[in-house]
Short mmCIF file of C-alpha atoms in Angstrom, two decimals:
data_model
loop_
_atom_site.label_atom_id
_atom_site.label_comp_id
_atom_site.label_asym_id
_atom_site.label_seq_id
_atom_site.Cartn_x
_atom_site.Cartn_y
_atom_site.Cartn_z
CA MET M 26 -5.35 -0.96 -28.92
CA SER M 27 -5.92 -3.71 -26.33
CA ARG M 28 -7.22 -3.68 -22.79
CA THR M 29 -5.80 -7.13 -22.01
CA PRO M 30 -2.60 -5.77 -20.38
CA LEU M 31 -4.62 -3.45 -18.14
CA GLY M 32 -6.94 -6.32 -17.26
CA ALA M 33 -3.96 -8.50 -16.40
CA LEU M 34 -2.50 -5.78 -14.17
CA VAL M 35 -5.86 -5.27 -12.46
CA VAL M 36 -6.35 -8.99 -11.79
CA ALA M 37 -2.73 -9.54 -10.72
CA SER M 38 -2.98 -6.62 -8.28
CA GLY M 39 -6.18 -8.00 -6.79
CA ILE M 40 -4.84 -11.53 -6.38
CA SER M 41 -1.58 -10.30 -4.87
CA SER M 42 -3.46 -8.06 -2.41
CA ALA M 43 -5.59 -10.99 -1.25
CA GLY M 44 -2.46 -13.02 -0.51
CA VAL M 45 -0.73 -10.14 1.27
CA MET M 46 -3.79 -9.60 3.46
CA MET M 47 -3.76 -13.24 4.50
CA THR M 48 -0.11 -13.03 5.50
CA LEU M 49 -0.62 -9.70 7.24
CA LEU M 50 -3.26 -11.27 9.46
CA ALA M 51 -1.79 -14.75 9.86
CA ILE M 52 1.68 -13.83 11.11
CA PRO M 53 0.63 -11.21 13.74
CA TRP M 54 -2.14 -13.50 14.97
CA PHE M 55 0.36 -16.33 15.39
CA VAL M 56 2.78 -14.13 17.35
CA LEU M 57 0.05 -12.59 19.52
CA GLN M 58 -1.50 -15.95 20.38
CA SER M 59 1.83 -17.69 21.02
CA THR M 60 3.48 -14.90 23.04
CA GLY M 61 0.65 -12.70 24.32
CA SER M 62 2.87 -9.66 23.68
CA GLY M 63 1.81 -6.62 21.70
CA THR M 64 5.44 -5.45 21.56
CA LYS M 65 6.66 -8.71 19.96
CA THR M 66 3.77 -8.60 17.51
CA GLY M 67 4.77 -5.07 16.59
CA LEU M 68 8.38 -6.16 16.06
CA VAL M 69 7.40 -8.83 13.54
CA THR M 70 5.04 -6.61 11.56
CA ALA M 71 7.55 -3.76 11.65
CA ALA M 72 10.25 -6.03 10.22
CA GLU M 73 8.35 -6.62 6.98
CA VAL M 74 7.63 -2.92 6.55
CA LEU M 75 11.29 -2.13 7.25
CA GLY M 76 12.21 -4.54 4.45
CA LEU M 77 9.70 -2.84 2.13
CA MET M 78 11.23 0.51 3.02
CA VAL M 79 14.79 -0.64 2.29
CA ALA M 80 13.70 -2.10 -1.05
CA ALA M 81 11.81 1.05 -1.95
CA LEU M 82 14.63 3.42 -1.06
CA LEU M 83 17.32 1.41 -2.84
CA GLY M 84 15.49 -0.59 -5.52
CA GLY M 85 14.30 2.15 -7.86
CA PRO M 86 17.31 2.05 -10.20
CA ILE M 87 16.93 -1.72 -10.48
CA VAL M 88 13.31 -1.34 -11.64
CA ASP M 89 14.32 1.30 -14.20
CA ARG M 90 17.37 -0.55 -15.50
CA ASP M 91 16.05 -4.13 -15.59
CA GLY M 92 12.60 -3.31 -16.95
CA THR M 93 9.35 -3.04 -15.03
CA ARG M 94 7.80 -6.34 -16.15
CA ARG M 95 10.95 -8.32 -15.36
CA ALA M 96 11.26 -6.64 -11.97
CA SER M 97 7.62 -7.38 -11.12
CA VAL M 98 7.82 -11.06 -12.07
CA GLY M 99 11.23 -11.68 -10.49
CA ALA M 100 10.33 -9.99 -7.21
CA ASP M 101 7.05 -11.92 -6.94
CA LEU M 102 8.90 -15.21 -7.43
CA LEU M 103 11.50 -14.31 -4.81
CA THR M 104 8.74 -13.37 -2.36
CA THR M 105 7.06 -16.74 -3.00
CA VAL M 106 10.19 -18.56 -1.90
CA THR M 107 10.51 -16.42 1.24
CA VAL M 108 6.87 -16.87 2.20
CA LEU M 109 7.17 -20.66 1.83
CA LEU M 110 10.26 -20.78 4.05
CA ILE M 111 8.23 -19.68 7.10
CA PRO M 112 5.78 -22.63 7.29
CA LEU M 113 8.45 -25.05 6.09
CA ALA M 114 10.83 -23.99 8.85
CA MET M 115 8.09 -24.09 11.49
CA GLY M 116 7.09 -27.58 10.40
CA THR M 117 10.63 -29.01 10.44
CA THR M 118 13.42 -27.44 12.47
CA GLY M 119 11.25 -24.84 14.19
CA LEU M 120 11.45 -21.05 13.89
CA SER M 121 12.43 -18.71 16.71
CA LEU M 122 11.11 -15.17 17.06
CA PRO M 123 14.38 -13.66 15.73
CA GLY M 124 14.18 -16.03 12.76
CA LEU M 125 10.61 -14.99 12.03
CA ILE M 126 11.60 -11.34 12.26
CA ALA M 127 14.46 -11.95 9.81
CA LEU M 128 12.23 -13.76 7.30
CA SER M 129 9.59 -11.04 7.60
CA PHE M 130 12.27 -8.49 6.75
CA VAL M 131 13.39 -10.48 3.69
CA MET M 132 9.76 -10.84 2.63
CA GLY M 133 9.40 -7.08 2.68
CA VAL M 134 12.62 -6.59 0.70
CA SER M 135 11.36 -8.88 -2.05
CA ARG M 136 7.82 -7.44 -2.15
CA GLY M 137 9.02 -3.86 -2.62
CA PRO M 138 10.29 -3.97 -6.24
CA ALA M 139 7.17 -5.89 -7.35
CA ASP M 140 4.86 -3.22 -5.96
CA THR M 141 6.89 -0.38 -7.48
CA ALA M 142 7.10 -2.09 -10.87
CA LYS M 143 3.32 -2.58 -11.04
CA GLN M 144 2.79 1.11 -10.30
CA VAL M 145 5.24 2.11 -13.03
CA LEU M 146 3.48 -0.20 -15.51
CA LEU M 147 0.09 1.44 -14.94
CA PRO M 148 0.37 4.46 -17.30
CA GLY M 149 1.68 2.24 -20.11
CA VAL M 150 -1.09 -0.36 -19.88
CA ALA M 151 -3.66 2.44 -19.59
CA GLU M 152 -2.33 3.91 -22.84
CA LEU M 153 -2.47 0.51 -24.58
CA GLY M 154 -6.13 0.25 -23.59
CA GLY M 155 -7.01 3.83 -24.49
CA ILE M 156 -8.08 4.57 -20.92
CA GLY M 157 -7.21 7.61 -18.83
CA VAL M 158 -4.68 7.17 -16.06
CA SER M 159 -7.12 8.28 -13.34
CA ARG M 160 -9.65 5.67 -14.36
CA ALA M 161 -6.99 3.00 -14.72
CA ALA M 162 -5.67 3.85 -11.25
CA SER M 163 -9.22 3.60 -9.89
CA ALA M 164 -9.60 0.16 -11.52
CA VAL M 165 -6.34 -1.11 -10.00
CA GLU M 166 -7.26 0.37 -6.63
CA ALA M 167 -10.68 -1.29 -6.81
CA ALA M 168 -9.04 -4.64 -7.60
CA MET M 169 -6.64 -4.30 -4.69
CA ARG M 170 -9.48 -3.42 -2.35
CA THR M 171 -11.47 -6.38 -3.63
CA GLY M 172 -8.48 -8.60 -2.95
CA ARG M 173 -8.26 -7.32 0.60
CA MET M 174 -12.01 -7.70 0.98
CA ALA M 175 -11.74 -11.36 -0.03
CA GLY M 176 -8.43 -12.00 1.73
CA GLY M 177 -9.54 -10.70 5.12
CA PRO M 178 -12.47 -13.05 5.79
CA ALA M 179 -10.72 -15.92 4.02
CA ALA M 180 -7.75 -15.48 6.34
CA GLY M 181 -10.00 -15.29 9.40
CA ALA M 182 -11.85 -18.46 8.42
CA LEU M 183 -8.68 -20.35 7.51
CA ILE M 184 -6.90 -19.30 10.71
CA ALA M 185 -9.84 -20.64 12.73
CA LEU M 186 -9.94 -23.84 10.67
CA ILE M 187 -6.30 -24.81 10.11
CA GLY M 188 -4.27 -22.26 12.10
CA PRO M 189 -2.29 -19.19 10.98
CA VAL M 190 0.87 -20.84 9.63
CA PRO M 191 -0.68 -22.95 6.80
CA VAL M 192 -2.39 -19.80 5.49
CA LEU M 193 1.00 -18.71 4.14
CA PHE M 194 0.80 -21.42 1.47
CA VAL M 195 -2.23 -19.62 0.05
CA ASP M 196 -0.24 -16.37 -0.16
CA ALA M 197 2.51 -18.20 -2.04
CA GLY M 198 -0.01 -19.51 -4.57
CA ALA M 199 -1.43 -16.02 -5.07
CA LEU M 200 2.05 -14.64 -5.74
CA LEU M 201 2.76 -17.32 -8.34
CA LEU M 202 -0.49 -16.60 -10.16
CA SER M 203 0.15 -12.85 -10.07
CA SER M 204 3.63 -13.24 -11.57
CA ALA M 205 2.28 -15.56 -14.31
CA LEU M 206 -0.36 -13.01 -15.35
CA VAL M 207 2.16 -10.18 -15.61
CA PHE M 208 4.65 -12.32 -17.54
CA ALA M 209 2.13 -13.76 -20.00
CA LEU M 210 -0.21 -10.85 -20.69
CA ILE M 211 1.69 -7.58 -20.22
CA PRO M 212 4.23 -6.74 -22.94
CA ALA M 213 7.62 -5.43 -21.88
CA ALA M 214 6.93 -2.35 -24.04
CA ALA M 215 4.20 -1.30 -21.59
CA GLY M 216 6.90 -0.06 -19.24
CA PRO M 217 8.82 3.15 -19.78
CA PRO M 218 12.07 3.02 -21.78
CA ARG M 219 15.14 2.09 -19.81
CA PRO M 220 17.34 5.02 -18.80
CA PRO M 221 20.76 5.60 -20.35
CA THR M 222 23.52 3.45 -18.95
CA GLY M 223 24.91 4.86 -15.74
CA GLY M 224 26.15 3.85 -12.35
CA TYR M 225 23.69 2.66 -9.73
CA LEU M 226 24.56 5.43 -7.28
CA LYS M 227 24.30 8.07 -9.99
CA GLN M 228 20.81 6.93 -10.94
CA LEU M 229 19.78 6.78 -7.30
CA ARG M 230 21.00 10.36 -6.80
CA GLU M 231 19.06 11.51 -9.87
CA GLY M 232 15.82 10.15 -8.46
CA LEU M 233 16.51 11.62 -5.02
CA GLY M 234 17.37 15.00 -6.55
CA TYR M 235 14.06 15.07 -8.38
CA VAL M 236 12.12 14.40 -5.19
CA LYS M 237 14.08 17.09 -3.32
CA ARG M 238 13.19 19.70 -5.94
CA ASP M 239 9.44 19.02 -5.97
CA ALA M 240 7.73 20.55 -2.92
CA VAL M 241 4.36 19.01 -3.78
CA LEU M 242 5.77 15.49 -3.79
CA ARG M 243 7.47 16.16 -0.46
CA ALA M 244 4.19 17.40 1.04
CA VAL M 245 2.30 14.32 -0.14
CA VAL M 246 4.97 12.02 1.29
CA GLY M 247 4.96 13.89 4.61
CA MET M 248 1.25 13.44 5.18
CA LEU M 249 1.18 9.85 3.93
CA MET M 250 4.12 8.95 6.18
CA LEU M 251 1.99 9.77 9.20
CA THR M 252 -1.34 8.34 8.02
CA ASN M 253 0.11 5.09 6.65
CA SER M 254 2.07 4.49 9.84
CA LEU M 255 -1.15 4.86 11.82
CA ASP M 256 -3.01 2.60 9.42
CA PHE M 257 -0.33 -0.07 9.67
CA GLY M 258 -0.27 0.05 13.45
CA LEU M 259 -4.05 -0.34 13.41
CA LEU M 260 -4.08 -3.23 10.97
CA GLY M 261 -1.03 -5.11 12.21
CA VAL M 262 -1.42 -4.68 15.98
CA LEU M 263 -4.64 -3.00 17.12
CA TYR M 264 -6.99 -5.01 14.89
CA PRO M 265 -5.68 -8.36 16.20
CA ALA M 266 -5.90 -7.00 19.75
CA TYR M 267 -9.45 -5.76 19.11
CA GLY M 268 -10.43 -9.18 17.85
CA ASP M 269 -8.85 -10.85 20.87
CA GLN M 270 -10.05 -8.47 23.61
CA VAL M 271 -13.36 -7.13 22.29
CA LEU M 272 -14.73 -9.37 19.57
CA HIS M 273 -13.12 -12.65 20.69
CA SER M 274 -13.17 -13.81 17.07
CA THR M 275 -10.80 -14.00 14.12
CA ALA M 276 -13.78 -14.23 11.76
CA LEU M 277 -15.04 -10.80 12.89
CA ILE M 278 -11.60 -9.29 12.27
CA GLY M 279 -11.90 -10.54 8.72
CA ALA M 280 -15.40 -9.01 8.55
CA MET M 281 -14.00 -5.65 9.70
CA ILE M 282 -11.37 -5.70 6.99
CA THR M 283 -14.01 -6.73 4.47
CA ALA M 284 -16.22 -3.82 5.52
CA VAL M 285 -13.42 -1.29 4.98
CA ALA M 286 -12.51 -2.91 1.66
CA ALA M 287 -16.16 -2.87 0.50
CA GLY M 288 -16.39 0.83 1.28
CA ALA M 289 -13.04 1.44 -0.40
CA LEU M 290 -14.20 -0.39 -3.51
CA LEU M 291 -17.19 1.93 -3.64
CA GLY M 292 -14.98 4.96 -2.95
CA SER M 293 -12.57 4.18 -5.78
CA ALA M 294 -15.48 3.64 -8.16
CA ILE M 295 -17.12 6.92 -7.13
CA TYR M 296 -13.88 8.85 -7.60
CA GLY M 297 -13.26 7.24 -10.98
CA TRP M 298 -16.76 8.34 -11.99
CA ILE M 299 -17.01 11.91 -10.69
CA GLY M 300 -13.58 12.74 -9.26
CA HIS M 301 -12.57 14.87 -12.25
CA ARG M 302 -15.21 17.44 -11.23
CA PHE M 303 -13.31 18.43 -8.09
CA SER M 304 -9.85 19.71 -7.32
CA ARG M 305 -7.50 17.07 -5.95
CA ARG M 306 -6.83 19.20 -2.89
CA THR M 307 -10.52 19.29 -2.03
CA ALA M 308 -10.93 15.61 -2.78
CA ILE M 309 -8.07 14.55 -0.51
CA LEU M 310 -9.38 16.72 2.34
CA VAL M 311 -12.78 15.05 2.13
CA ALA M 312 -11.31 11.57 1.74
CA VAL M 313 -9.06 11.81 4.82
CA ALA M 314 -11.86 13.40 6.88
CA ILE M 315 -14.10 10.41 6.10
CA GLU M 316 -11.61 7.60 6.57
CA GLY M 317 -9.35 8.92 9.31
CA ALA M 318 -10.17 9.89 12.90
CA PRO M 319 -13.85 8.72 12.84
CA ARG M 320 -12.68 5.13 12.33
CA PHE M 321 -10.59 5.15 15.51
CA ALA M 322 -13.39 6.82 17.48
CA LEU M 323 -15.82 4.17 16.29
CA LEU M 324 -13.54 1.35 17.44
CA ALA M 325 -12.95 3.01 20.82
CA LEU M 326 -16.73 3.15 21.44
CA GLU M 327 -16.91 -0.67 21.00
CA PRO M 328 -20.33 -0.68 19.31
CA ALA M 329 -22.31 -3.78 18.40
CA PRO M 330 -20.84 -5.63 15.40
CA PRO M 331 -23.52 -4.47 12.89
CA VAL M 332 -22.93 -0.80 13.81
CA LEU M 333 -19.17 -1.28 13.75
CA LEU M 334 -19.20 -2.87 10.31
CA ALA M 335 -21.53 -0.22 8.87
CA GLY M 336 -19.26 2.55 10.16
CA LEU M 337 -16.18 0.88 8.69
CA VAL M 338 -17.89 0.71 5.29
CA VAL M 339 -18.34 4.49 5.40
CA ALA M 340 -14.72 5.01 6.46
CA GLY M 341 -13.60 2.80 3.60
CA ILE M 342 -15.22 5.10 1.04
CA GLY M 343 -12.67 7.79 1.89
CA ALA M 344 -9.77 5.33 1.90
CA GLY M 345 -10.64 4.01 -1.55
CA ALA M 346 -10.34 7.45 -3.15
CA LEU M 347 -6.84 8.27 -1.87
CA ASN M 348 -4.66 6.39 -4.38
CA PRO M 349 -6.75 7.46 -7.42
CA ILE M 350 -6.30 11.04 -6.24
CA VAL M 351 -2.56 10.92 -5.59
CA LEU M 352 -1.15 8.52 -8.22
CA PRO M 353 -2.27 10.42 -11.37
CA ALA M 354 -0.79 13.61 -9.90
CA ILE M 355 2.53 11.82 -9.45
CA TYR M 356 2.45 10.39 -12.98
CA GLU M 357 1.83 13.89 -14.34
CA ARG M 358 4.70 15.45 -12.42
CA VAL M 359 7.34 12.73 -12.87
CA PRO M 360 8.89 12.13 -16.31
CA GLU M 361 9.18 8.60 -17.63
CA ALA M 362 12.96 8.44 -17.48
CA VAL M 363 13.03 8.62 -13.67
CA ARG M 364 9.57 7.33 -12.82
CA GLY M 365 10.70 4.02 -11.34
CA ARG M 366 13.29 5.67 -9.13
CA VAL M 367 11.02 8.51 -8.00
CA LEU M 368 8.05 6.27 -7.27
CA SER M 369 10.30 3.90 -5.37
CA LEU M 370 11.72 6.72 -3.28
CA LEU M 371 8.27 8.13 -2.58
CA VAL M 372 7.05 4.73 -1.44
CA GLY M 373 10.19 4.35 0.66
CA GLY M 374 9.53 7.68 2.32
CA VAL M 375 5.97 6.69 3.12
CA LEU M 376 7.09 3.32 4.44
CA ALA M 377 9.84 4.83 6.57
CA ALA M 378 7.45 5.77 9.36
CA MET M 379 5.34 2.62 9.23
CA PRO M 380 7.56 0.48 11.49
CA LEU M 381 7.30 3.29 14.02
CA GLY M 382 3.51 3.10 13.78
CA SER M 383 3.57 -0.63 14.37
CA MET M 384 5.95 -0.34 17.32
CA ALA M 385 4.00 2.60 18.77
CA ALA M 386 0.78 0.61 18.57
CA GLY M 387 2.39 -2.29 20.43
CA LEU M 388 3.88 -0.08 23.12
CA LEU M 389 0.64 1.87 23.61
CA LEU M 390 -1.34 -1.36 23.72
CA ASP M 391 0.89 -2.72 26.48
CA GLY M 392 1.14 0.64 28.29
CA ILE M 393 -2.31 2.32 28.24
CA GLY M 394 -4.57 -0.34 26.81
CA LEU M 395 -6.56 -0.70 23.62
CA VAL M 396 -8.92 2.26 24.02
CA GLY M 397 -6.07 4.60 24.92
CA ALA M 398 -4.05 3.48 21.91
CA LEU M 399 -7.03 4.06 19.62
CA ALA M 400 -7.53 7.56 21.08
CA VAL M 401 -3.90 8.55 20.50
CA PHE M 402 -3.90 7.23 16.95
CA GLY M 403 -7.21 8.93 16.15
CA GLY M 404 -5.93 12.28 17.41
CA LEU M 405 -2.80 12.05 15.27
CA TYR M 406 -4.90 11.15 12.21
CA LEU M 407 -7.10 14.20 12.83
CA ILE M 408 -4.02 16.44 12.81
CA ALA M 409 -2.68 14.88 9.59
CA GLY M 410 -5.99 15.44 7.83
CA THR M 411 -5.66 19.21 8.23
CA PHE M 412 -2.35 19.47 6.30
CA PRO M 413 -3.88 20.05 2.82
CA ALA M 414 -6.05 22.88 4.24
CA ILE M 415 -3.28 24.58 6.23
CA PHE M 416 -0.25 24.46 3.93
CA ARG M 417 -0.31 26.37 0.64
CA VAL M 418 2.00 23.90 -1.11
CA TRP M 419 -0.96 21.50 -1.46
CA ARG M 420 -2.49 23.81 -4.06
CA GLY M 421 0.18 22.49 -6.42
CA LEU M 422 -1.49 19.06 -6.36
CA ASP M 423 -3.71 20.33 -9.17
CA ASP M 424 -0.79 21.69 -11.21
CA PRO M 425 0.24 19.08 -13.82
CA SER M 426 3.51 20.79 -14.70
CA PRO M 427 6.50 18.66 -13.67
CA ILE M 428 9.91 20.08 -12.92
CA GLY M 429 11.96 21.09 -15.91
CA GLY M 430 9.16 20.83 -18.46
CA ASP M 431 9.47 17.05 -18.97
CA ARG M 432 6.55 15.16 -20.44
CA PRO M 433 4.12 14.32 -17.60
CA VAL M 434 2.86 10.99 -18.96
CA SER M 435 3.74 8.41 -21.58
CA GLN M 436 3.04 9.31 -25.17
CA GLY M 437 -0.60 9.50 -26.00
CA ALA M 438 -1.78 8.65 -22.49
CA ARG M 439 -4.67 10.61 -21.16
CA THR M 440 -4.99 11.73 -17.56
CA ASP M 441 -8.70 12.43 -17.48
#
């Protein structure tokens, strides 16, 4: 029994998240400052999410067939090359807006399989370390939040110091380190066994069929489609606009992201500690109520920076509990043989609406201004937060029985 693989996954997830956060801030800031257009900024951020969605919807069989560790390492290396192409092109031949949109799309395509593979690896490394899946998920979530907490202010400071484009080299270095940790310290056996040989389309249909038959999974995806699209529009478009129009500072944008991440780190730790005492349905209602609409209302009020940052810390507590609530339920319901495909499809479904959120944020920003855009997004988040209370299907979130009686988790793994 060894906790080294889990530690490697936790550290790799944190490092990768820090790099992603830098890119997520650097590219929109560059577009917004160079063009002054919220719509163009939304197009670039939407392109990466569209690439993530395509990879998630179509890449599941590849993760299952090629092995989760190999998929994680290979996808991280491919993303490194794509990330490096952006500053290299800008520094030599130049890069047009359509070219940046295209590279952002490719970046998303290559990131997708790496993210899915790391999620599929989690139950296996938890079992190797003798740790319950809920606590392992909380640890990975905490690491990712820590990475964002570090990546946000680092990006803000580096953008102010050297400009947004060179920051992408830091993301590339983070991706290389993440892939090295997974390759060196996580055994291939940590992933689920590869499925029987079969055609790509057949395996894709098997995963899709499983999702179609599970009403609970569909309900979770439906709510997360809406909330994640709003979150992405906020982070990719409205945050940069808030920094430009209200705060007049990239450093304070980084501080805002750090505040949310600090609260989320606390939230994931709290849920890992006491979350098992509550039903998942109750927990997700409370989490969304804390992190959702109040955050947009706070931003619309334009309070002094100390009040703003304190409020974002509180909102982050709810955000940090969401993945530790949802992921163990998915691991319980989805058998190992199709886990890569099902997780990939679920992520793809969630990502499907995110480009719309980014584009909507840009259009609202240009059309009704920053405060109006925040009000619309906050109202939609308030509606989404009521879904678990209104619809009876959410009661199944606490039912660990997957479809067809398949084993819910890998052998010997606990779920807390």
